[in-house]
Short mmCIF file of C-alpha atoms in Angstrom, two decimals:
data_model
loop_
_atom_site.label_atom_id
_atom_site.label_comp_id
_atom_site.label_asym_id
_atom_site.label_seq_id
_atom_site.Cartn_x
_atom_site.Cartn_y
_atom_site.Cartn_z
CA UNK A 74 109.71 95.17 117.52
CA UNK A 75 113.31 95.59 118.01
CA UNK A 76 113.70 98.71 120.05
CA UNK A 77 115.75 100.59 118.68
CA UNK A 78 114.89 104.34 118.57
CA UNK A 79 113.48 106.18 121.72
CA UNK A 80 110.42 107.95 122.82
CA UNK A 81 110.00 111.46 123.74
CA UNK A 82 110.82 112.79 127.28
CA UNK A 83 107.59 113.50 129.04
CA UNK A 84 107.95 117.15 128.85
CA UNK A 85 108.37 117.24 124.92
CA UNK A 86 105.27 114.73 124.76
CA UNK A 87 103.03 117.18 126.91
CA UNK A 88 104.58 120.12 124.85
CA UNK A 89 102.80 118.82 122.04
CA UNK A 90 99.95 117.89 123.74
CA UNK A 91 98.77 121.23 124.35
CA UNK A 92 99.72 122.42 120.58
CA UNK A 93 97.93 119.64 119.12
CA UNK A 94 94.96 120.61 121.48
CA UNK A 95 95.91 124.68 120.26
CA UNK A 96 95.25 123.32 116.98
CA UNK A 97 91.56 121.85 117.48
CA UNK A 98 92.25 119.43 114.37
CA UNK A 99 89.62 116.68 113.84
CA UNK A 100 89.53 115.60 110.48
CA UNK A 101 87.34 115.85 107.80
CA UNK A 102 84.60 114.04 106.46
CA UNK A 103 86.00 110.40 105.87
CA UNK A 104 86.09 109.24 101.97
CA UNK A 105 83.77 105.75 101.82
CA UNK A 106 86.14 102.69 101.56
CA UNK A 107 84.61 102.54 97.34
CA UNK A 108 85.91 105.53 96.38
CA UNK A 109 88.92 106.47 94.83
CA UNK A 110 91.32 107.87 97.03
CA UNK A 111 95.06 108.09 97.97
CA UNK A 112 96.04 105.85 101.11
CA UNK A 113 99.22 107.13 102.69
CA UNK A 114 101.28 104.41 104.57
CA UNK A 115 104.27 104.41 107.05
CA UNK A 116 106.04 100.96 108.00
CA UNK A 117 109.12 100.64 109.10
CA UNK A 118 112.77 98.72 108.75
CA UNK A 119 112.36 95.73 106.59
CA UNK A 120 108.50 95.75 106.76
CA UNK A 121 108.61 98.98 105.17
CA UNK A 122 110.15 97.39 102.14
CA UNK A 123 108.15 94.22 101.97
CA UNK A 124 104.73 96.09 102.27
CA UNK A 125 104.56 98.00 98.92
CA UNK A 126 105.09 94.30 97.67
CA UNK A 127 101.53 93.54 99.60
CA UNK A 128 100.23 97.12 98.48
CA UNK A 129 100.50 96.35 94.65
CA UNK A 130 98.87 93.19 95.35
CA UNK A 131 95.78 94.91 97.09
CA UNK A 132 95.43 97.40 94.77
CA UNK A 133 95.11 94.97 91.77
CA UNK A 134 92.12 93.45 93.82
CA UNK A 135 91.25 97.37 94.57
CA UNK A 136 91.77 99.54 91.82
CA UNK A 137 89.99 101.88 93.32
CA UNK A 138 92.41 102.43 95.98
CA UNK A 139 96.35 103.56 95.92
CA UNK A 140 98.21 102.72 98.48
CA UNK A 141 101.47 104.91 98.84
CA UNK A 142 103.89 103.29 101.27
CA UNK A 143 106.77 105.25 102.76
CA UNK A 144 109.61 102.68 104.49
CA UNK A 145 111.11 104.93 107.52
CA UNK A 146 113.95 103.60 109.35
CA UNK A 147 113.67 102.57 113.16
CA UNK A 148 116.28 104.71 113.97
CA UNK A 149 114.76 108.08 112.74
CA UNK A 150 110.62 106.84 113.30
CA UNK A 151 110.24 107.93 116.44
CA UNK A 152 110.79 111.66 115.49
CA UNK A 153 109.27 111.59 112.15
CA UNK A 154 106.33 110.05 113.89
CA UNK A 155 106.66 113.24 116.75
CA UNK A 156 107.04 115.69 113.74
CA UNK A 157 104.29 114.46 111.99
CA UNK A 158 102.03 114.39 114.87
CA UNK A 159 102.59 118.35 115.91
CA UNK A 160 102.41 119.38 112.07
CA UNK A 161 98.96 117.38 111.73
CA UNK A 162 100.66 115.23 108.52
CA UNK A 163 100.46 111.62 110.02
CA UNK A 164 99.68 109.46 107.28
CA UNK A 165 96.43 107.28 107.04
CA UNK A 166 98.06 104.22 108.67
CA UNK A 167 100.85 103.81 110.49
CA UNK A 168 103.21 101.04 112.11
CA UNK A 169 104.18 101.19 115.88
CA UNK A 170 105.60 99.02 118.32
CA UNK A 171 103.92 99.00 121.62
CA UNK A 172 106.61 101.71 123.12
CA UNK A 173 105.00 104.38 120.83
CA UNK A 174 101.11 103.47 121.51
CA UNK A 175 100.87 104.98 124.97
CA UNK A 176 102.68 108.32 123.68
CA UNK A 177 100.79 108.56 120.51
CA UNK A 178 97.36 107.93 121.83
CA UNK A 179 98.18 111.08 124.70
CA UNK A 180 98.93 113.39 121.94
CA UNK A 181 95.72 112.64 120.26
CA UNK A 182 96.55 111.51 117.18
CA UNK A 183 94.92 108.45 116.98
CA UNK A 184 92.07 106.67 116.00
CA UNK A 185 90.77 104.37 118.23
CA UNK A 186 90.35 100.72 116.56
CA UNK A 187 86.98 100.17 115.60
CA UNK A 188 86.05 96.63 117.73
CA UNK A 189 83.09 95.98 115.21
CA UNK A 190 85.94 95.31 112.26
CA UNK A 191 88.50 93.52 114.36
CA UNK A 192 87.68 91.09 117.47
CA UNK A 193 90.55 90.62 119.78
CA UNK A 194 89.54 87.03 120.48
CA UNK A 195 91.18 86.46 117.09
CA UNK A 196 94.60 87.55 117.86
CA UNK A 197 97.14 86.51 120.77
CA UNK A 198 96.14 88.27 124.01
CA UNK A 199 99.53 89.89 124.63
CA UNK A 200 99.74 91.12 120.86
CA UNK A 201 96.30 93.00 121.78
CA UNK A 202 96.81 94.09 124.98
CA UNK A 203 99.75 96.02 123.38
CA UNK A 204 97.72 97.94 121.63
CA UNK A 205 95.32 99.06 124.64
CA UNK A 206 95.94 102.12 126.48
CA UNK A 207 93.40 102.72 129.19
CA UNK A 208 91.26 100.06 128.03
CA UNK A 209 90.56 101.18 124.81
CA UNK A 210 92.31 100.11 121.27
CA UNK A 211 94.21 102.09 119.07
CA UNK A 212 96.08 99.55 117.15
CA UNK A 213 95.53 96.23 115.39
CA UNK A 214 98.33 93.61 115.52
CA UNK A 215 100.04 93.12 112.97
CA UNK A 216 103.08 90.79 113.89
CA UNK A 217 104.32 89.57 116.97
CA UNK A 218 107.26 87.86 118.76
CA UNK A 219 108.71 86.24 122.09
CA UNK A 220 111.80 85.31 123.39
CA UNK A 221 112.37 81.63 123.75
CA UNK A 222 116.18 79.60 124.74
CA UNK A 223 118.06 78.33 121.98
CA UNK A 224 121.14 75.92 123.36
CA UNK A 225 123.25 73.96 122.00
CA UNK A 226 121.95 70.14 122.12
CA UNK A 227 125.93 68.65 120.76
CA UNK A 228 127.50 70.46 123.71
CA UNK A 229 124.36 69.31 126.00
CA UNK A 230 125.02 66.05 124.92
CA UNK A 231 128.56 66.39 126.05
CA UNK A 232 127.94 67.76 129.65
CA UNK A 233 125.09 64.95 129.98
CA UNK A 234 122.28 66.36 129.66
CA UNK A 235 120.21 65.01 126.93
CA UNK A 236 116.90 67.35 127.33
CA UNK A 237 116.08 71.06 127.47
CA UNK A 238 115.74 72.43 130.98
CA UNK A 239 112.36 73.41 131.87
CA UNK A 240 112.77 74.90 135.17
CA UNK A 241 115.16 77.65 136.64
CA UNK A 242 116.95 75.02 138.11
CA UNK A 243 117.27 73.06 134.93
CA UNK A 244 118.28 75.91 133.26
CA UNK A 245 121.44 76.74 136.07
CA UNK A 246 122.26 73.28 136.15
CA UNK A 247 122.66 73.17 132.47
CA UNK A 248 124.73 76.50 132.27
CA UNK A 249 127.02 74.89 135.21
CA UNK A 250 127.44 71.35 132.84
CA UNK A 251 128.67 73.52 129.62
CA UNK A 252 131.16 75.63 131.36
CA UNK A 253 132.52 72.32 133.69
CA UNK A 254 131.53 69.35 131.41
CA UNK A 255 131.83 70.64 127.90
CA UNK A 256 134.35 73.49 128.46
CA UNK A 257 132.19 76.31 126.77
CA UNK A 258 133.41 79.94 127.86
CA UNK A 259 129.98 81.00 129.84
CA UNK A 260 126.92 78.94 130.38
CA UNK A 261 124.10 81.33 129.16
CA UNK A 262 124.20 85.04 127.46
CA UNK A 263 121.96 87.50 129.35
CA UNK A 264 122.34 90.81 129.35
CA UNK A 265 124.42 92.23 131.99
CA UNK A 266 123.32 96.33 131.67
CA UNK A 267 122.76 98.80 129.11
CA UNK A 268 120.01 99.99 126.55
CA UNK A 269 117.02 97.24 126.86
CA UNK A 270 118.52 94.86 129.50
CA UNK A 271 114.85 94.42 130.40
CA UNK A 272 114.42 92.21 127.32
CA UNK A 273 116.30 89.72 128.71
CA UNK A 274 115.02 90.31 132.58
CA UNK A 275 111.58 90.38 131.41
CA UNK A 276 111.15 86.14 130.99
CA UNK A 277 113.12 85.98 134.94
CA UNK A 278 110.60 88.47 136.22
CA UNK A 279 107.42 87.49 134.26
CA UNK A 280 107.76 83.29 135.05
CA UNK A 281 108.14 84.18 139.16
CA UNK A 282 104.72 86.34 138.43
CA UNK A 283 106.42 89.64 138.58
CA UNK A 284 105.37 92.76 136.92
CA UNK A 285 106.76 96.15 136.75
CA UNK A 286 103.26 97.82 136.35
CA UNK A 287 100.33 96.30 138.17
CA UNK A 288 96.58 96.29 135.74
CA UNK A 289 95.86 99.25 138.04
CA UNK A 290 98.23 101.61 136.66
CA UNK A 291 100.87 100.76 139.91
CA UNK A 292 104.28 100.32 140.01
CA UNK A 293 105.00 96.76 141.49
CA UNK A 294 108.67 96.38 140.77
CA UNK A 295 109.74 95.76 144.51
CA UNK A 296 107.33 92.94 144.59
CA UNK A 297 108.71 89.55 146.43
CA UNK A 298 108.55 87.72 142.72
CA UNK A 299 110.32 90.78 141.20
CA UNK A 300 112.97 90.52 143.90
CA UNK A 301 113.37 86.60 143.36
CA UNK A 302 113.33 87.03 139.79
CA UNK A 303 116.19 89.17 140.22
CA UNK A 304 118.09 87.53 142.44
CA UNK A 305 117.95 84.39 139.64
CA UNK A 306 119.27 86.36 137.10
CA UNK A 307 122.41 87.75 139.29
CA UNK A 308 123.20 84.65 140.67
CA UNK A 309 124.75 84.02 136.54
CA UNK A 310 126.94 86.52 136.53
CA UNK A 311 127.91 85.93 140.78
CA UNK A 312 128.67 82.33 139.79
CA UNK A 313 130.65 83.46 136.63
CA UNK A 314 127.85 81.82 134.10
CA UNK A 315 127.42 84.46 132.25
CA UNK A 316 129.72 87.76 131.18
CA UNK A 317 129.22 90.80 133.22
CA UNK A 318 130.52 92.70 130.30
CA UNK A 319 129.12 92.44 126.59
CA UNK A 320 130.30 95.33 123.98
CA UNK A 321 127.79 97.02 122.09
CA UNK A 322 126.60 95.24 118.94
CA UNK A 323 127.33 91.67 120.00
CA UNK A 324 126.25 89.51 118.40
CA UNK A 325 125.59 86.31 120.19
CA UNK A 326 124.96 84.27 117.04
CA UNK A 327 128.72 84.24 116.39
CA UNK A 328 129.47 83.04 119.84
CA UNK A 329 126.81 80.44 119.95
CA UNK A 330 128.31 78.83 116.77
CA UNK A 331 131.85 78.92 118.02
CA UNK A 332 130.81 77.24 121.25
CA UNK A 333 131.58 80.16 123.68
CA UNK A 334 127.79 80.39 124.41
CA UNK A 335 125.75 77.17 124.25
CA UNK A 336 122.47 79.25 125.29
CA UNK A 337 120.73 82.44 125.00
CA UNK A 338 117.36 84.39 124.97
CA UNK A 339 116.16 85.28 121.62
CA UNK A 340 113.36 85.83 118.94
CA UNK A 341 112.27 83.99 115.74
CA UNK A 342 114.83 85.84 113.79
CA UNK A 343 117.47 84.25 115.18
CA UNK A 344 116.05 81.02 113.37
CA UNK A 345 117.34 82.56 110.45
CA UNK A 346 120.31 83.75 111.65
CA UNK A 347 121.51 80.68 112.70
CA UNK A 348 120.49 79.24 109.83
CA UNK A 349 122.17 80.99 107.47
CA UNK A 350 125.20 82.52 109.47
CA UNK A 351 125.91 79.42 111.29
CA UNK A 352 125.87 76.72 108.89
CA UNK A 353 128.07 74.13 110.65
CA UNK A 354 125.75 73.99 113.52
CA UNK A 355 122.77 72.51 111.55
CA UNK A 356 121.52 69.31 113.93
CA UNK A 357 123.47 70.33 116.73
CA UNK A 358 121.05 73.26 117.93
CA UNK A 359 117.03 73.53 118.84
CA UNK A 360 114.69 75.88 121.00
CA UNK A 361 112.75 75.60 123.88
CA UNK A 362 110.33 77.28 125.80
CA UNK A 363 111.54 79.41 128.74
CA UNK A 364 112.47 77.74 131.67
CA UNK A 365 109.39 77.74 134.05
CA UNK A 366 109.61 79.36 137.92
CA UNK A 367 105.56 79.40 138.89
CA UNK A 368 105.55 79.79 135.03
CA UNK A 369 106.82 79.76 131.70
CA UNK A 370 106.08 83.01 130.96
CA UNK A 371 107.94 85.43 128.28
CA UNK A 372 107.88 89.12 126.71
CA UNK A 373 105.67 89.68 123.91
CA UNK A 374 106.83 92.03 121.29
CA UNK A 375 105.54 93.20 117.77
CA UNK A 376 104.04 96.07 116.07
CA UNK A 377 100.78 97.37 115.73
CA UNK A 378 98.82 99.17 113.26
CA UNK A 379 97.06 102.35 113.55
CA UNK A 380 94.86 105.21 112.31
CA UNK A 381 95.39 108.67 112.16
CA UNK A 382 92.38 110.45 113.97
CA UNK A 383 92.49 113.39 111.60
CA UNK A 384 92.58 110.63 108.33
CA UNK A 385 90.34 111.08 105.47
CA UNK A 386 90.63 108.02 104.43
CA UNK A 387 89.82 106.03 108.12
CA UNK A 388 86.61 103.60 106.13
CA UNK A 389 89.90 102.69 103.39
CA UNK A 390 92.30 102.39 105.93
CA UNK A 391 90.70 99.92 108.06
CA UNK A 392 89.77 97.66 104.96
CA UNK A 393 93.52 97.36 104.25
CA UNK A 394 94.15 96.54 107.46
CA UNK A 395 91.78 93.89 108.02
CA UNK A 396 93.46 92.62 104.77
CA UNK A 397 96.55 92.61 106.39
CA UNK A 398 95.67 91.35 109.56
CA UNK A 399 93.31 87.87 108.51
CA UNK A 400 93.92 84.76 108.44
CA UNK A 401 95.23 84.88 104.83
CA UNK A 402 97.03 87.95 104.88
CA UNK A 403 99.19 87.18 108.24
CA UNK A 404 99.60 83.49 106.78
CA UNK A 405 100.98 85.60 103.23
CA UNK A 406 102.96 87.70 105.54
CA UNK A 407 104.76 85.27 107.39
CA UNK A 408 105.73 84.12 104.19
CA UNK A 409 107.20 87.11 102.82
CA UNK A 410 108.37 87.90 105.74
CA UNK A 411 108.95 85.28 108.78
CA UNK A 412 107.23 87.72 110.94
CA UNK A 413 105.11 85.51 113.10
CA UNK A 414 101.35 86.27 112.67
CA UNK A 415 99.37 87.96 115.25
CA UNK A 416 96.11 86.54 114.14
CA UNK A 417 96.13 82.86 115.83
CA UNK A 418 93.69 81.57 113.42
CA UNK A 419 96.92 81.47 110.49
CA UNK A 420 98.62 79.55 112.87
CA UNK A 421 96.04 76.50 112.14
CA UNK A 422 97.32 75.29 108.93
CA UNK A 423 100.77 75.27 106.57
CA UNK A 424 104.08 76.07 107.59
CA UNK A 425 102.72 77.43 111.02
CA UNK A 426 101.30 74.18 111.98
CA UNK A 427 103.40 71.77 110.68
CA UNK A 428 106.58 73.42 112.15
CA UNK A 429 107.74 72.05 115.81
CA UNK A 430 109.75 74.92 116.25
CA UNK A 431 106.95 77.46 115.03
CA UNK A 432 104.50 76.20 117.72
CA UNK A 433 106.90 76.29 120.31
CA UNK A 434 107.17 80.32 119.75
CA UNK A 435 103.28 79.95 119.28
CA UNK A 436 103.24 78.34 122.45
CA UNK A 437 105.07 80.29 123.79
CA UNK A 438 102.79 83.40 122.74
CA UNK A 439 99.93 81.99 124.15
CA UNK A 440 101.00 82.80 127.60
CA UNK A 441 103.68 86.04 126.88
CA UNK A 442 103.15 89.18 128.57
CA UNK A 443 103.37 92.32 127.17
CA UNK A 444 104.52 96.25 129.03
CA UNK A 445 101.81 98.60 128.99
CA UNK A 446 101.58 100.77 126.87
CA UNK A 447 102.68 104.38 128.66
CA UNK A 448 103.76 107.77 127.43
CA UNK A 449 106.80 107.19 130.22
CA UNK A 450 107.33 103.72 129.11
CA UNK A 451 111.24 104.25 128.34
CA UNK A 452 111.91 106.43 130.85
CA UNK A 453 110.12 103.44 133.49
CA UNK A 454 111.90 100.06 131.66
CA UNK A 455 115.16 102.69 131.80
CA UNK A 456 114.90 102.56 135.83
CA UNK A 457 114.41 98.57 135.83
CA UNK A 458 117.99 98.76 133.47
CA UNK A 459 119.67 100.13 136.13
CA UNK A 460 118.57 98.42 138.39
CA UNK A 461 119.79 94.83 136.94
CA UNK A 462 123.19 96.58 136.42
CA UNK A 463 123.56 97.32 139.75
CA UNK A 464 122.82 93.47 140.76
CA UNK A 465 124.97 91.98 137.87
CA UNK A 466 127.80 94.45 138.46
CA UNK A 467 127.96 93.39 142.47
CA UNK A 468 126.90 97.25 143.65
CA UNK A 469 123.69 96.28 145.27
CA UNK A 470 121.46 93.43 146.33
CA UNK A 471 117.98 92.96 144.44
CA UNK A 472 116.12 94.29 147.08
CA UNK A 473 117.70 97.62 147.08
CA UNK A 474 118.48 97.80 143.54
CA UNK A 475 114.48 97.25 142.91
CA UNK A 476 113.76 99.68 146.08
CA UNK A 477 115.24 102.14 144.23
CA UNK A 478 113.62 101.54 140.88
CA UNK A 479 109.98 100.94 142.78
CA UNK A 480 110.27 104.76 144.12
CA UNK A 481 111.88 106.64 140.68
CA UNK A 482 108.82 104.47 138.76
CA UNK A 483 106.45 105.82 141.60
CA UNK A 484 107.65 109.19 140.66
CA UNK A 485 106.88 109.22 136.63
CA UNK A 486 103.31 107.27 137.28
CA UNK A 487 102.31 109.05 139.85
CA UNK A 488 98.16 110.47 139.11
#
């Protein structure tokens, strides 16, 4: 999932904690998956529209079963989610990235996934582990994606360099050989601060073995790989690689295609984009996985599914979704949507496996990380922003910058 909306302050999410708990709702008794009954269904952005395709499909092979979907825009889910929630109306199944999970599952509101239905050893372990809070599940994957580096292989080829970096210093020596060699503007587009920067700090800080939240629950963001990891990423913007100032809304595709940026971070949509947008540039581009420190390691990202705990309809709801989520249904998916599949069995035949750039986002996947999922998760990847904005902006070292961050973290997970 693309972030684009924002969670609830902590106050507003304990607010409705306590009403929620006021209310003592539990549900009723839940409809058996053979009867006929209403499912109500909430997806979001383009998913939204491309599941009530899927829904008239299932409910030919269903007819017992209507499944009403409702598309909701990223930019207003978060608070019809939150509304929904305190007025007891979620609907029967819902989507959510993994910066909604930990909030949702606080508040109550959700079922937990039922392990006898859906076995996580069939899905990618970060796409999973996003939908854990506290070691239990409340969502099933649905999609999921990673950031890999797309450069320029033409320009490459001018500066020399006639493979795709696969270490750090690969990667610098690369960025050096566009700007000096090949005359390109910077040498790699990173984020330099603002909304999310952590998206592009997370494969730095994840391949030196850094974390910002330890599997204890413990804010490690100070750690010596976190520092180094740091440090990496400012030397690009110290050594003029890449631009300490980007406008909101860039859009890197448009610079990659005029040259200005050989390489950048970014997901499988970007495939497309290039594709399409950037039709000159067709042989003169690839991917590759992210340049390796003590690993090549890289953010996982997608969207869940999940069940409201005071649903009806919860024996329904998780047949659909186990339609949705196996082998066939991601592998249908994909196709109607490019969304890779979180299921790693659909990965085994078709398009999936016959495509070297596919597998090098499913490689990719196999070793991703995900954040956990927290009610303060915003407010914690918010701290890590400014910290990277103070090191790519010269106004503090990546020790202090992250000394800073590891005590304000300390502060919002704090037991």
């Amino acid at each position: 999932m693309s972030r684009t909306a924002r969670t609830a302050p902590a106050g507003l999410a304990v607010a409705l904690a306590v009403t929620l708990s006021a209310c003592g709702s539990s549900g009723g008794d839940d409809v058996a998956a053979d009867q006929k009954q209403t499912l109500t269904v909430w997806a979001m952005g383009a998913e939204g529209e491309k599941l009530a395709e899927v829904a008239k499909v299932y409910e030919k092979a269903n007819p017992n079963i209507t499944v009403k979907v409702t598309p909701v825009g990223w930019d207003v889910a978060h608070q019809k989610l939150v509304s929904a929630a305190a007025a007891g109306t979620m609907p029967d199944v819902a989507q959510m990235g993994g910066s909604y999970l930990g909030e949702f599952s606080e508040l109550g509101v959700l079922e937990p996934v039922d392990t006898k239905a859906f076995d996580k050893k069939d899905f990618f372990p970060a796409g999973w582990n996003q939908g854990e809070v506290d070691g239990t599940a409340y969502g099933v994957p649905w999609y999921v994606d990673t950031r890999v580096l797309y450069y320029r292989t033409d320009l490459a080829e001018k500066a020399g360099v006639d493979k795709a970096p696969a270490t750090w210093q690969e990667l610098r020596d690369l960025a050096t050989a566009y700007q000096e060699k090949a005359g390109t503007k910077w040498g790699l587009s990173i984020q330099p601060s603002g909304l999310d920067t952590v998206q592009n700090f997370y494969p730095f800080l994840y391949s030196a073995g850094g974390e910002i939240i330890d599997a204890e629950g413990r804010a490690v963001i100070d750690s010596p790989a976190a520092v180094k990891a740091l440090k990496e990423y400012g030397t690009y913007f110290d050594k003029g690689l890449a631009d300490k100032s980007v406008p909101p809304g860039y859009d890197v595709v448009k610079d990659f295609g005029n040259g200005r940026v050989p390489m950048f971070f970014g997901g499988p949509w970007h495939v497309t984009l290039i594709d399409e947008g950037q039709p000159q540039l067709k042989g003169k581009w690839a991917i590759a996985n992210v340049p390796a420190d003590a690993s090549s390691t890289s953010m996982a990202g997608g969207s869940s599914l999940v069940i409201s705990k005071d649903s009806e309809h919860k024996a329904a709801a998780t047949e659909f979704i186990k339609y949705l989520t196996d082998t066939e249904g991601q592998a249908d998916w994909y196709e109607r949507t490019k969304d890779l599949p979180a299921n790693t069995s659909a990965w085994e035949s078709g398009t999936l496996a016959d495509d070297a750039d596919l597998q090098i986002f499913k490689k990719q996947m196999d070793t991703a990380k995900s954040s956990p999922s927290l009610p303060q998760l915003t407010e914690i990847t918010d701290k890590v922003d400014r910290a990277v904005a103070k090191v790519t902006q010269g106004k503090a070292s990546a020790e202090d910058a992250l000394k800073t961050a590891q005590s304000e973290i300390e502060g919002l997970v704090k037991q």
